[in-house]
Coordinates of C-alpha atoms (C1' of nucleotides) in Angstrom, one line a residue:
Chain X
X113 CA 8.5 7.3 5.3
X114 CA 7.8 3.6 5.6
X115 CA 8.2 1.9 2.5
X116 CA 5.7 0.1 0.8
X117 CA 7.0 -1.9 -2.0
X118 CA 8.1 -5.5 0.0
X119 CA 7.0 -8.2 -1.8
X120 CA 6.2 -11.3 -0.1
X121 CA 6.8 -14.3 -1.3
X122 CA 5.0 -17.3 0.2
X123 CA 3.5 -20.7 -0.5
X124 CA -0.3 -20.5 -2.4
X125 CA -1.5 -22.2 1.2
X126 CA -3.6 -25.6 0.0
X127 CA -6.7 -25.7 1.1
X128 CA -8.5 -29.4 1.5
X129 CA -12.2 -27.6 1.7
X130 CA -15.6 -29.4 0.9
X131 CA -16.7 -28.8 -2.7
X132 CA -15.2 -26.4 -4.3
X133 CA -13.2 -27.6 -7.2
X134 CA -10.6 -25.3 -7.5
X135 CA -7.9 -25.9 -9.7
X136 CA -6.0 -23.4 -9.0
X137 CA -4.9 -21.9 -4.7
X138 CA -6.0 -18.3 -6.1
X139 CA -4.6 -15.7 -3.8
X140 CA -3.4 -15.7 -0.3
X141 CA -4.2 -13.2 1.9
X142 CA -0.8 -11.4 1.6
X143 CA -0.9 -11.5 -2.1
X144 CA -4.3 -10.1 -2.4
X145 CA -3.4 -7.2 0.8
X146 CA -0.3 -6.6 -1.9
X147 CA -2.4 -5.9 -4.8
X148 CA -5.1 -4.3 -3.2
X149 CA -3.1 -1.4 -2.5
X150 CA -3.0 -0.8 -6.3
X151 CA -6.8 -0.7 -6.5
X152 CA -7.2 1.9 -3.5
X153 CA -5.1 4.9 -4.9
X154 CA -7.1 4.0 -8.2
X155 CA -10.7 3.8 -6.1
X156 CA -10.9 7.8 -5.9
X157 CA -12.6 10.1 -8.3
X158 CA -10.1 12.1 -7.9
X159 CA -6.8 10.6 -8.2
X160 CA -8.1 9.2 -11.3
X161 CA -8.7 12.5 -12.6
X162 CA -4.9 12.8 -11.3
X163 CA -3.8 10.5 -13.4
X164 CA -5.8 11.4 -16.3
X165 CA -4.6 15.2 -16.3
X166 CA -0.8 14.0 -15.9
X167 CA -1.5 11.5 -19.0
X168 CA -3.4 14.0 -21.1
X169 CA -0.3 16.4 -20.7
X170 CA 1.8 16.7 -23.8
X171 CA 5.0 17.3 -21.8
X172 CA 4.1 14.2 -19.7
X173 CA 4.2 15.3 -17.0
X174 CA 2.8 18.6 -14.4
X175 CA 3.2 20.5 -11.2
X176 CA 1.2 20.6 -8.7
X177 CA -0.3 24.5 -9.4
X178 CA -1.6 23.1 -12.4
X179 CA -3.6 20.1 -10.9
X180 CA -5.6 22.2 -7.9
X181 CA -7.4 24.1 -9.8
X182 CA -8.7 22.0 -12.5
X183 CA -9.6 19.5 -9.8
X184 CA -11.1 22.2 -7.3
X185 CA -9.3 20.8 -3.7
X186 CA -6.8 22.7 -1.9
X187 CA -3.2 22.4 -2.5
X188 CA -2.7 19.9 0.6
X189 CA -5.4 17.9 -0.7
X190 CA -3.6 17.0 -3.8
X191 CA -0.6 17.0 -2.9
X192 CA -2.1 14.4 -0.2
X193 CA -3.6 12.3 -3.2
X194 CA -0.5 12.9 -5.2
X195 CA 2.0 11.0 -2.4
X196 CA -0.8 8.0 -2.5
X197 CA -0.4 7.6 -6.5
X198 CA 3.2 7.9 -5.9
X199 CA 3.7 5.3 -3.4
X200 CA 1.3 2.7 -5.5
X201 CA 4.0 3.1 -7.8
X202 CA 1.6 5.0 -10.5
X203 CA 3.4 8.3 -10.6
X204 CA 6.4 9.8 -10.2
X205 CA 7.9 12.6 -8.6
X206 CA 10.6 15.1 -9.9
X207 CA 11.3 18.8 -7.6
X208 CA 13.2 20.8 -10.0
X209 CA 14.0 24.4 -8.2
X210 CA 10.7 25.2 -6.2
X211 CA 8.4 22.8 -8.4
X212 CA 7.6 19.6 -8.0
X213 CA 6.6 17.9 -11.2
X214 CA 5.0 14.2 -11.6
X215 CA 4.8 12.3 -14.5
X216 CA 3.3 8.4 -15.0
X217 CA 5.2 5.9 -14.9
X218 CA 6.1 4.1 -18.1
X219 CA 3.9 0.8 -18.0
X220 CA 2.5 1.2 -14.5
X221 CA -0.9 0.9 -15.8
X222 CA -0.6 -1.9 -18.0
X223 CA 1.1 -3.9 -14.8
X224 CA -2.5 -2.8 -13.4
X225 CA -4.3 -4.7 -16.0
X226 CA -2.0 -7.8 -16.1
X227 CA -3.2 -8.0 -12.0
X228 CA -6.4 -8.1 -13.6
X229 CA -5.8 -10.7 -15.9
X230 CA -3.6 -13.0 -13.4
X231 CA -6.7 -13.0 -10.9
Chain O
X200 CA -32.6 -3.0 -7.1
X201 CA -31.6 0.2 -8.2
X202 CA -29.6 0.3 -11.8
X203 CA -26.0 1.2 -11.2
X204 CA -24.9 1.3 -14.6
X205 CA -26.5 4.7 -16.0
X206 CA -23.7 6.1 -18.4
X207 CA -23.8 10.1 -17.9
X208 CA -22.9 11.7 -21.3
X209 CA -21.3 15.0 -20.5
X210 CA -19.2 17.5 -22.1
X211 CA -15.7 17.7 -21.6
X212 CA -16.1 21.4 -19.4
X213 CA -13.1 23.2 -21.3
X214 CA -10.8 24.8 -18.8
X215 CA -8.5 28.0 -19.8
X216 CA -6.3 27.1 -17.0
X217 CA -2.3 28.3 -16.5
X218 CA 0.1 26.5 -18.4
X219 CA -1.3 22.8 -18.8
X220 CA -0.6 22.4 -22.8
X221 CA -3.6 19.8 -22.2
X222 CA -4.2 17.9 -25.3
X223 CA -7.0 16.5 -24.2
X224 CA -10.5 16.9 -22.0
X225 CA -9.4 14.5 -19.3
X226 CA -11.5 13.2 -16.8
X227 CA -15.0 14.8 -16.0
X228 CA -15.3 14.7 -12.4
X229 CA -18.8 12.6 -13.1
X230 CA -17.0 10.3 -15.5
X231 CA -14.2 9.9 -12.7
X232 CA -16.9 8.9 -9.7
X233 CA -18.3 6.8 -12.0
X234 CA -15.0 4.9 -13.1
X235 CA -14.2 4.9 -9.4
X236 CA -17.0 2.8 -8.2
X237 CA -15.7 -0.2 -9.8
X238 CA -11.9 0.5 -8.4
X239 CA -13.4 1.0 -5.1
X240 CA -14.9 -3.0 -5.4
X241 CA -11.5 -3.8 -6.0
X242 CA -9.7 -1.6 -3.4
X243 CA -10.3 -4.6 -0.6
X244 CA -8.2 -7.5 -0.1
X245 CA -11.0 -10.2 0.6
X246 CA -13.0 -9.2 -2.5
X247 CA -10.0 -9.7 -4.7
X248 CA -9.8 -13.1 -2.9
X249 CA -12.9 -14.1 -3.6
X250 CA -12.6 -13.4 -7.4
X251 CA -9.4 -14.8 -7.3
X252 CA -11.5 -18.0 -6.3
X253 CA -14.6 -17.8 -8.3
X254 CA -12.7 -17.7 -10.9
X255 CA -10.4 -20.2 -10.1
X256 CA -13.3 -22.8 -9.4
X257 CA -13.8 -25.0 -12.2
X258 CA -17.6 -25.2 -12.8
X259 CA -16.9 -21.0 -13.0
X260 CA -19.2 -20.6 -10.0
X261 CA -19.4 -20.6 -6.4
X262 CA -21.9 -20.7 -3.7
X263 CA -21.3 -18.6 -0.7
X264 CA -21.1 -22.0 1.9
X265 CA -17.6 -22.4 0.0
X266 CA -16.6 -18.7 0.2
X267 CA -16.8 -17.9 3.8
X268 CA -14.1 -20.6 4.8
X269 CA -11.1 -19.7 2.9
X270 CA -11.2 -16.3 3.5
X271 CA -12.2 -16.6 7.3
X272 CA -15.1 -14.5 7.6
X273 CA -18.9 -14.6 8.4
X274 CA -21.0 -15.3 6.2
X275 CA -22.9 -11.8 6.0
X276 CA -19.7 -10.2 5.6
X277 CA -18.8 -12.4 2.9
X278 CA -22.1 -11.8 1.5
X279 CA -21.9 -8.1 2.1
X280 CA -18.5 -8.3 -0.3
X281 CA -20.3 -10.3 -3.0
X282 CA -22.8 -7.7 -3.2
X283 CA -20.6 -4.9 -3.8
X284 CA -18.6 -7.4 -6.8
X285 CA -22.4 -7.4 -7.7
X286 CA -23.2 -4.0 -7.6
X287 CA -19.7 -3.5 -9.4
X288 CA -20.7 -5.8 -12.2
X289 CA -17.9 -8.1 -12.1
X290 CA -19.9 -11.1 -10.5
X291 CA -23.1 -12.5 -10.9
X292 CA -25.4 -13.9 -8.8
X293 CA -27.8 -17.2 -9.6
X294 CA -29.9 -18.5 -6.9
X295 CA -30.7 -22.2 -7.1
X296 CA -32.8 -23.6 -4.4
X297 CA -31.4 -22.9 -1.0
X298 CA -28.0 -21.9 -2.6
X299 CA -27.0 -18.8 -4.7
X300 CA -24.1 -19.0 -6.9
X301 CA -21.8 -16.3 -7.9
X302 CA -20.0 -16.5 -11.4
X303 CA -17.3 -13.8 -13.0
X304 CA -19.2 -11.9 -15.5
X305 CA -17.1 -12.9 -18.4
X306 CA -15.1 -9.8 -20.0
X307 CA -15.5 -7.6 -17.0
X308 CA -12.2 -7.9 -16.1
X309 CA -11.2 -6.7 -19.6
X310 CA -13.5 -3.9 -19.4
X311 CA -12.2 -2.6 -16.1
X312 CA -8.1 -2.7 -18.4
X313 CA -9.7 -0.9 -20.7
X314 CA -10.7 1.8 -18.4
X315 CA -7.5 1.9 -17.2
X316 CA -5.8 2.2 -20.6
X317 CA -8.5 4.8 -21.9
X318 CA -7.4 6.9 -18.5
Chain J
dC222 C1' -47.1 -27.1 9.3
dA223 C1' -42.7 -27.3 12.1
dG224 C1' -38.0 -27.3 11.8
dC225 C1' -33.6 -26.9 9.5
dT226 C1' -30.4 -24.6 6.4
dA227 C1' -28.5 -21.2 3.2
dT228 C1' -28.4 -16.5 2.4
dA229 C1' -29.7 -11.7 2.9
dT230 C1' -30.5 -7.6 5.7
dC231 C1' -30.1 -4.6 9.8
dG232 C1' -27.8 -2.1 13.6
dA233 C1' -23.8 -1.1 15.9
dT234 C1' -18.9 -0.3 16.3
dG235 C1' -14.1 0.6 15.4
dA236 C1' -10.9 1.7 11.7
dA237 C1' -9.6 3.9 7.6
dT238 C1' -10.2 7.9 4.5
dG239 C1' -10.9 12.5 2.2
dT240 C1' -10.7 17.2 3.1
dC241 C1' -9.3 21.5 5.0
dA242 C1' -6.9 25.2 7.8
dA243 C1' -2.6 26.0 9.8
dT244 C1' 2.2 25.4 9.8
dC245 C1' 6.7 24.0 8.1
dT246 C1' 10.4 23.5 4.6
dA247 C1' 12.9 24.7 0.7
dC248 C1' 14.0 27.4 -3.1
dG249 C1' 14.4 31.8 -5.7
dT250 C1' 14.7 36.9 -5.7
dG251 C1' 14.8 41.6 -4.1
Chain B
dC269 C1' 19.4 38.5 4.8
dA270 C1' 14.3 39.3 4.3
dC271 C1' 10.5 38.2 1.7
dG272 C1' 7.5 35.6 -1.3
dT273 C1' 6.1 31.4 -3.3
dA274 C1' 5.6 26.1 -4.2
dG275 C1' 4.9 22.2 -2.0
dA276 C1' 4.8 19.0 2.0
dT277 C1' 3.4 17.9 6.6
dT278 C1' 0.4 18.1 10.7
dG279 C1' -3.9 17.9 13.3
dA280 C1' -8.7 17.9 13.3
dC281 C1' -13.1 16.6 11.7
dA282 C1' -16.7 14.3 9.1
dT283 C1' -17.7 10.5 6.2
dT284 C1' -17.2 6.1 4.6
dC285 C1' -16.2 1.3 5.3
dA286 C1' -15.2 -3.6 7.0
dT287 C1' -16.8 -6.5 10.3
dC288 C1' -19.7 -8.8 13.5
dG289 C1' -23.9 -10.4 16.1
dA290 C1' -28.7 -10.7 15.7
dT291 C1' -32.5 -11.2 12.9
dA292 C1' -35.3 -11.8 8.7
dT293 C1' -36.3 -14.4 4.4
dA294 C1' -36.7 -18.3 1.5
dG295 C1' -36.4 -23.0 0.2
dC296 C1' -36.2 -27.8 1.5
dT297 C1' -37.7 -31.8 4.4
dG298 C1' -39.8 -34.4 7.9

DNA sequence: CAGCTATATCGATGAATGTCAATCTACGTG
DNA sequence: CACGTAGATTGACATTCATCGATATAGCTG
C-alpha cells in the first residue's frame, strides 16, 4: 500500500492581498490537504460508530466479527472502513491467529483536537 | 432556512451481541450521522483553509472578496464552502451592505473536541 | 431608474466515496 | 492434506461532492 503519513514541511507562503489583516499565514494548501485527511475517516456515521464500539470495549480493543453486526454492513464493508481509520492513524491493527483485532491509538484523538485548536 | 441542529434523544438500542464485553451503549447510528455532519464540513481542505483564515484575521471576520483569492477559487465555490461551515455551525454569517462577513462562532471548535473526546 | 458590484443560487460535470457480491489469502482443525 | 472460517481485496454500481459557468438577487451610486 502507498503510505500516507509524509509530512511536508514548507514555508506558510506570504500573501500581500488587499484588506485582510491577517496576522497570522493560516494554512497552506499542503498543510490543510494533510489534516483534512484526519477529518474524512472521522466524516462517516459509521466509522465513528467504529471508533466508539473499539473505545467502549473494556479489553480495548475488538475483532472484526464483533463490529459487523452491531453496525449492520457486510464484512468487506467494515473491514473497508476499518483500513481508512487505520491509515488516518486512529486505530490500530493486531492479526493474532485467524483474527484481526484493532484497538485506538493512545492519544490519537486528542492530536485530533489539538488540529482543532492550532487552526 | 431549515434548522440543522435538532438534537434526537434516543435510547441506547441494547445489543446481546457475541463477545463484545461492551461497557457502554456506544454510538446510536442517529447520534453518529448527526456527529458526522459537522466532520464532513471539516473533511475538505479548502474549508479548513478558510477557517484557518477567518480565524486568523484580526477584526475575527472576513468578507468573501478576501476569501476567494488565497485559496484560488471562484467565488460561488468559495461561497458554496462557507455555507456548508454555516450549515455546520462553525461560522457565522453577517451581511453588511453589499458585503457579508463570515466570523468563527466562538467555542465551536471546542465543542467539535469535545465530541471527539465524548466518542 | 440604469448600471455596477458583491454574493447567492442553479445546472452540469467529473471525481471521490460507501456499499455489496464475489474472490482471494491465511490460519486452524479434522 | 482437505475443509472451514476470519479477514482482506477486487470490481461494479449508485450516491455524494467539489468545482465551474451562467444567472439571479440585493445593495450602492450616478
Amino acid at each position: 500500500m502507498g503510505d500516507m503519513n509524509s509530512l511536508h514541511t514548507l514555508e506558510p507562503e506570504v500573501d500581500a492581498s488587499c484588506c485582510v489583516p491577517s496576522g497570522k499565514p493560516a494554512l497552506s494548501a499542503e498543510e490543510a490537504q494533510q489534516k483534512a485527511l484526519v477529518f474524512k475517516a472521522l466524516a462517516d456515521p459509521n466509522r465513528l460508530r467504529l471508533l466508539s464500539i473499539v473505545k467502549a470495549g473494556e479489553s480495548g480493543e475488538s475483532c472484526v466479527c464483533d463490529l459487523t453486526e452491531p453496525l449492520g454492513l457486510g464484512q468487506p464493508t467494515v473491514s473497508h472502513h476499518l483500513k481508512i481509520l487505520v491509515e488516518a492513524g486512529l486505530l490500530h491493527r493486531e492479526k493474532r491467529g485467524t483474527w484481526a483485532y484493532y484497538s485506538l491509538i493512545p492519544g490519537a484523538l486528542d492530536d485530533v483536537a489539538g488540529i482543532l485548536a492550532a487552526l
